[in-house]
Structures are given as structure tokens and as C-alpha cells.
Coordinates of N, CA and C in Angstrom, one line a residue:
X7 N -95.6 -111.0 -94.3 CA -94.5 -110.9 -93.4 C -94.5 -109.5 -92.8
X8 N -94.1 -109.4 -91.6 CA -94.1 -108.2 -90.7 C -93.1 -107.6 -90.4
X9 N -92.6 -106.2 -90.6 CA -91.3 -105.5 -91.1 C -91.2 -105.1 -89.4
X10 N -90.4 -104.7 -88.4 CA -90.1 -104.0 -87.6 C -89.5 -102.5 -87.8
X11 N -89.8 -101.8 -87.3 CA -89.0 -100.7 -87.3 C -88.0 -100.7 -86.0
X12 N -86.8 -100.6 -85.6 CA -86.0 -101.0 -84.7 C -86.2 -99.1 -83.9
X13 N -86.2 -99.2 -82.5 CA -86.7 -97.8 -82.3 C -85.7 -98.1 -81.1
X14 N -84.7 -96.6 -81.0 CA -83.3 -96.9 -80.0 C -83.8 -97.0 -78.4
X15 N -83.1 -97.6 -77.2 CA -83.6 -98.0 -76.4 C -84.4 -96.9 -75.6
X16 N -83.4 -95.5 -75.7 CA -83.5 -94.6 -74.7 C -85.5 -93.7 -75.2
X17 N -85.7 -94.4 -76.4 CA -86.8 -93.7 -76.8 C -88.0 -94.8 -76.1
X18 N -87.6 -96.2 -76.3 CA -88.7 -96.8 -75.6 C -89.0 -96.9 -74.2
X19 N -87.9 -96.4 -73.5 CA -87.7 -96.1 -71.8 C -88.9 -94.9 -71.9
X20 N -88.8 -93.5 -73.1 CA -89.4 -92.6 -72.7 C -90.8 -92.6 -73.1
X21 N -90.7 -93.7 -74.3 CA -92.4 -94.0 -74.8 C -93.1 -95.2 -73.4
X22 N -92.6 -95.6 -72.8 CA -93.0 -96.4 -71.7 C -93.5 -95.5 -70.3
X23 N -92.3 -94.5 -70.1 CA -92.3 -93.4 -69.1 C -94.1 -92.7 -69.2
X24 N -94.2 -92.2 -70.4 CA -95.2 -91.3 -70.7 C -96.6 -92.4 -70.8
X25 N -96.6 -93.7 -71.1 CA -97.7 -94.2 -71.2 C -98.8 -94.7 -70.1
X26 N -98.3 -93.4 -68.9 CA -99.1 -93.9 -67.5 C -99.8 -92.2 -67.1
X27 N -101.1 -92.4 -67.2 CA -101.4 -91.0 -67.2 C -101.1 -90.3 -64.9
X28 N -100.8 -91.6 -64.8 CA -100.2 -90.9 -63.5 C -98.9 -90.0 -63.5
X29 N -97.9 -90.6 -63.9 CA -96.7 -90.0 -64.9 C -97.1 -88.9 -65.6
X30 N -98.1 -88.6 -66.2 CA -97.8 -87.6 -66.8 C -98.4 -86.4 -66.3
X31 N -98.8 -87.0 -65.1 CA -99.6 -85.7 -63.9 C -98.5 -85.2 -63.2
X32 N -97.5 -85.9 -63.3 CA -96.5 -85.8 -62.4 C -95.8 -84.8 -63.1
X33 N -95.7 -84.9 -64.3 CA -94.5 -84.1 -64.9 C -95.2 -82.6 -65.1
X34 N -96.9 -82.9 -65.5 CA -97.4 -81.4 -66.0 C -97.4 -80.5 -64.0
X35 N -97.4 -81.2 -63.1 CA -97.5 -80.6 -61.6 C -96.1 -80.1 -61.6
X36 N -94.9 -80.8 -62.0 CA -93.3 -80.4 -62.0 C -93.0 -79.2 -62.6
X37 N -94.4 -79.0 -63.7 CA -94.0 -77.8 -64.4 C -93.7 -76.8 -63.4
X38 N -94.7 -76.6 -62.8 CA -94.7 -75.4 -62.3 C -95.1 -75.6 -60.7
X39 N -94.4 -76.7 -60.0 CA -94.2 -76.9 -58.4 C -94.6 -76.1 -57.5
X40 N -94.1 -74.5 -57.5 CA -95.1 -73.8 -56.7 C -96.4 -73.5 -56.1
X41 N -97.2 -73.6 -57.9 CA -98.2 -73.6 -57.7 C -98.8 -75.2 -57.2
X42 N -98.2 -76.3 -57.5 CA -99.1 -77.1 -57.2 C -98.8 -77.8 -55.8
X43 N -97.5 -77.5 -55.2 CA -97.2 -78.0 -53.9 C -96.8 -77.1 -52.7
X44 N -97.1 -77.4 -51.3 CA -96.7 -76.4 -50.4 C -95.4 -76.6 -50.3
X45 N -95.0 -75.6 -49.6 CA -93.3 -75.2 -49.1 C -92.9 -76.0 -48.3
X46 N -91.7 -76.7 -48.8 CA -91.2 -77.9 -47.8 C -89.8 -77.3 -47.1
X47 N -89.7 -78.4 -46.2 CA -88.7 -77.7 -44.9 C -87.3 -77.9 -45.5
X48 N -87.1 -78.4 -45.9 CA -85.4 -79.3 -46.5 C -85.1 -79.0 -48.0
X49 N -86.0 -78.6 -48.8 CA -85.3 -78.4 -50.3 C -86.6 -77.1 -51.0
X50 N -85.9 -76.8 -51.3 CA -86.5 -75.3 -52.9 C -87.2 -75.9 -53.7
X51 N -88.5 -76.1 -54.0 CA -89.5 -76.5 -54.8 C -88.9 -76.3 -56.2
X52 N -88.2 -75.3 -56.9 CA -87.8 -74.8 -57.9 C -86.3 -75.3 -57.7
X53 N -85.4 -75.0 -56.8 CA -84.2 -75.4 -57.2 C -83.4 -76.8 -56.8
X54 N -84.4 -77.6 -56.1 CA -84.3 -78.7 -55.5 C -85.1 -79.9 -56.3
X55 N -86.2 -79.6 -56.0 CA -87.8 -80.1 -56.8 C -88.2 -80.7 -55.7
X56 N -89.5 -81.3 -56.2 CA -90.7 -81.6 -54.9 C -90.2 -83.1 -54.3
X57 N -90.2 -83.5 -52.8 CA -90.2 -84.2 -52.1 C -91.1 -85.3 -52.2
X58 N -90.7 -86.8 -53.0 CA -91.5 -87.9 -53.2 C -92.7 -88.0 -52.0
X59 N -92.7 -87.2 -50.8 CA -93.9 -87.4 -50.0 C -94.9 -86.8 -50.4
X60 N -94.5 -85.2 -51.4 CA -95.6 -84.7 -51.5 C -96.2 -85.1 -52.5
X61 N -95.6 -86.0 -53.0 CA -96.0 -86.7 -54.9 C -96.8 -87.0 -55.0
X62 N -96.6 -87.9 -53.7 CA -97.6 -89.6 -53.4 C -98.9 -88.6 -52.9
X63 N -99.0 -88.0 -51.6 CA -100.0 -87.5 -51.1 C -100.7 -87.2 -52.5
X64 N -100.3 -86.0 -53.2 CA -101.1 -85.4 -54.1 C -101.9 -86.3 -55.2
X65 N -100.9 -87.6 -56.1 CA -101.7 -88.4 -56.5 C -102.7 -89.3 -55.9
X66 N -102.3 -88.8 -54.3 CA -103.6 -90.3 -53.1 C -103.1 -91.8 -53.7
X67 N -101.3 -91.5 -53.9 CA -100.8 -93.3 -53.3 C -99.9 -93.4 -52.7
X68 N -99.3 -94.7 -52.4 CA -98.4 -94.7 -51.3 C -97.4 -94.4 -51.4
X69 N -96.4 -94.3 -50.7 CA -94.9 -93.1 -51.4 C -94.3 -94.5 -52.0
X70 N -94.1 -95.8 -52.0 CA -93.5 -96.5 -52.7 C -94.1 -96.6 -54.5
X71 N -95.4 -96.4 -54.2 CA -96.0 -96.5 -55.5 C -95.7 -95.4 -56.5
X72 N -95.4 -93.7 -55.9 CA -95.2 -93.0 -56.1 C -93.8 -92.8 -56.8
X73 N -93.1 -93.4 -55.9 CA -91.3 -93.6 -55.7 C -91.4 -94.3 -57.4
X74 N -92.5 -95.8 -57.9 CA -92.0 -96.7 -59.0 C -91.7 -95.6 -59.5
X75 N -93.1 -94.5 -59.8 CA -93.7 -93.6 -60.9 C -92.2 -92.8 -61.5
X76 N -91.7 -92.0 -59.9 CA -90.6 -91.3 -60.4 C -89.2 -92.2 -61.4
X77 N -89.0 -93.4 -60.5 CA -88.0 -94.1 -60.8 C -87.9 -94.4 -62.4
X78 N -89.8 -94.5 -63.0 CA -89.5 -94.7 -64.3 C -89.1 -93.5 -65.4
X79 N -89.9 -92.1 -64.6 CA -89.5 -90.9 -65.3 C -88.3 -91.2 -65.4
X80 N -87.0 -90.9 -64.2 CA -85.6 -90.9 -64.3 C -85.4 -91.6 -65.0
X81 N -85.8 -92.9 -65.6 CA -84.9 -93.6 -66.4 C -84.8 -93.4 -67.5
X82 N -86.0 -92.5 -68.2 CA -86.1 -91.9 -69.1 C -85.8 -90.8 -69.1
X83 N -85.5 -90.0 -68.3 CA -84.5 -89.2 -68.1 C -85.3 -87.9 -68.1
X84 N -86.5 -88.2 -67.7 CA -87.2 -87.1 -67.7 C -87.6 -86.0 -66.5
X85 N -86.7 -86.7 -65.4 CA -86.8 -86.1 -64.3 C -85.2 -86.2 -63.4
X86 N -85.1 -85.4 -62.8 CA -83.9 -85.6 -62.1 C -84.2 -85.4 -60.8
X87 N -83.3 -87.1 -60.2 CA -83.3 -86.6 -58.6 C -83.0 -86.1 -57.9
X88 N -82.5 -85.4 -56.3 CA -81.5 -85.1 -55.6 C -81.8 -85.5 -54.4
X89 N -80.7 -85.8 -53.8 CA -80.8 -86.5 -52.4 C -80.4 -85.4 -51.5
X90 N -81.7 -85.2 -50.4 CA -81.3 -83.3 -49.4 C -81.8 -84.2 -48.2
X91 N -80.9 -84.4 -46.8 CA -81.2 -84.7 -45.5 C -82.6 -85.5 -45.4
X92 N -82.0 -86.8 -46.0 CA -82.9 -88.1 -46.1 C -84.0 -88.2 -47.0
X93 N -83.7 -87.1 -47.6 CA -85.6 -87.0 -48.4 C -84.8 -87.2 -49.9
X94 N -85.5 -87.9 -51.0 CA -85.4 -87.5 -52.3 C -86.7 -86.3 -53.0
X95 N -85.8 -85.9 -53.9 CA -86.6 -84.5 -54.6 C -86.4 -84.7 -55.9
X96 N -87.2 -84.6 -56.6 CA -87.5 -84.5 -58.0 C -87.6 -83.2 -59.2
X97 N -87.4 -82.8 -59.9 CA -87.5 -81.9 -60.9 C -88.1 -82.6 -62.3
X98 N -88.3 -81.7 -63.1 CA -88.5 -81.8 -64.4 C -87.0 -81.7 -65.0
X99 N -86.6 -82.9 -66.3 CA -85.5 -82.4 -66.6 C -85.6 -81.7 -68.0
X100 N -85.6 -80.4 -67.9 CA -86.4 -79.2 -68.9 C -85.4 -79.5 -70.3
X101 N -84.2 -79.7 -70.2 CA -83.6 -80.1 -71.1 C -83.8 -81.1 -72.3
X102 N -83.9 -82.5 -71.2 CA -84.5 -83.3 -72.5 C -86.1 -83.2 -72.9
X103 N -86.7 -82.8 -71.9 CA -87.8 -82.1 -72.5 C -88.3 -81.6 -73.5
X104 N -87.6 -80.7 -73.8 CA -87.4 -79.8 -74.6 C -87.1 -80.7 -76.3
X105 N -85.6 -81.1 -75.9 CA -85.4 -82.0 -76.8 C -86.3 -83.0 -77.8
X106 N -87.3 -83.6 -76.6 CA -88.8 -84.7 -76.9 C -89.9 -84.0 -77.8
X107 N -90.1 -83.0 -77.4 CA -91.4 -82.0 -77.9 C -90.5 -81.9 -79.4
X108 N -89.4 -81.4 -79.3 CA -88.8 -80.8 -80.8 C -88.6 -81.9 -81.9
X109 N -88.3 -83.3 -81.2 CA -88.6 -84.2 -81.8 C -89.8 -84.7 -82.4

């Protein structure tokens, strides 16, 4: 007989989030946005975060494909959005971050 371990939702959102190594290019480039992205016209790389156009470009897919990638970070809460004059932007969310590693 096969025992489960019951594992709480918000962890299998973030064990799902991290199991795409596209996702996780995304988050180690959020670290440090400056260096990996140019200066956009509409939001602060650092205090805004990077613009799903430059996501997509950088990984070479289409901004929808790009868009799932984020959509699953945030659900896992590993990223946070902001909506600036039609564009969404993204960040690392360094908090639960932090949190994940410690765990």
C-alpha cells in the first residue's frame, strides 16, 4: 500500500512554477534586470520590473507564451505584476523568495 504525503496547495503551485527551466531563467534575469534588460520607456526596471515584451524577446518566444510563463510565477507568488500605461511589468517577489530558500 502507498502512503501519500498531503503537500499544502500554495507549495505545489510553487513546485510546478519552478519545474520549467524557462521559469527559472526568468526569475535568475529578475534578479538583477538591469543587467539583463535595456531601459524601457514606461516603467523602472528595479522599481516597476521588466515589461512582458522584453521577457518574450529575451527568451525568443511569443509574448503570449511568455505572458503563460509569468502568469504561473504569480500564482506561485513568485513574481509580482504591475499594470503602467498598457504594458504589464514584472518583478521578483524577494519576499517569498526568501521565504522558499529558508525553507
Amino acid at each position: 500500500m502507498l502512503s501519500y504525503i498531503t503537500i499544502p496547495t500554495e507549495l505545489v503551485q510553487t513546485f510546478k512554477a519552478l519545474s520549467c527551466q524557462n521559469r527559472l531563467q526568468i526569475l535568475a534575469w529578475l534578479e538583477d534586470p538591469v543587467k539583463h534588460f535595456p531601459p524601457q520607456r514606461d516603467g523602472d526596471l528595479v522599481k516597476d520590473g521588466v515589461c512582458v515584451v522584453f521577457i518574450a524577446e529575451k527568451l525568443d518566444v511569443a509574448q503570449p507564451t511568455a505572458t503563460k510563463h509569468l502568469q504561473e510565477l504569480a500564482r506561485a507568488e513568485l513574481v509580482i505584476s504591475t499594470r503602467k500605461a498598457g504594458w504589464t511589468f514584472y518583478k521578483r517577489n524577494e519576499e517569498v523568495i526568501k521565504r522558499l530558500i529558508a525553507a
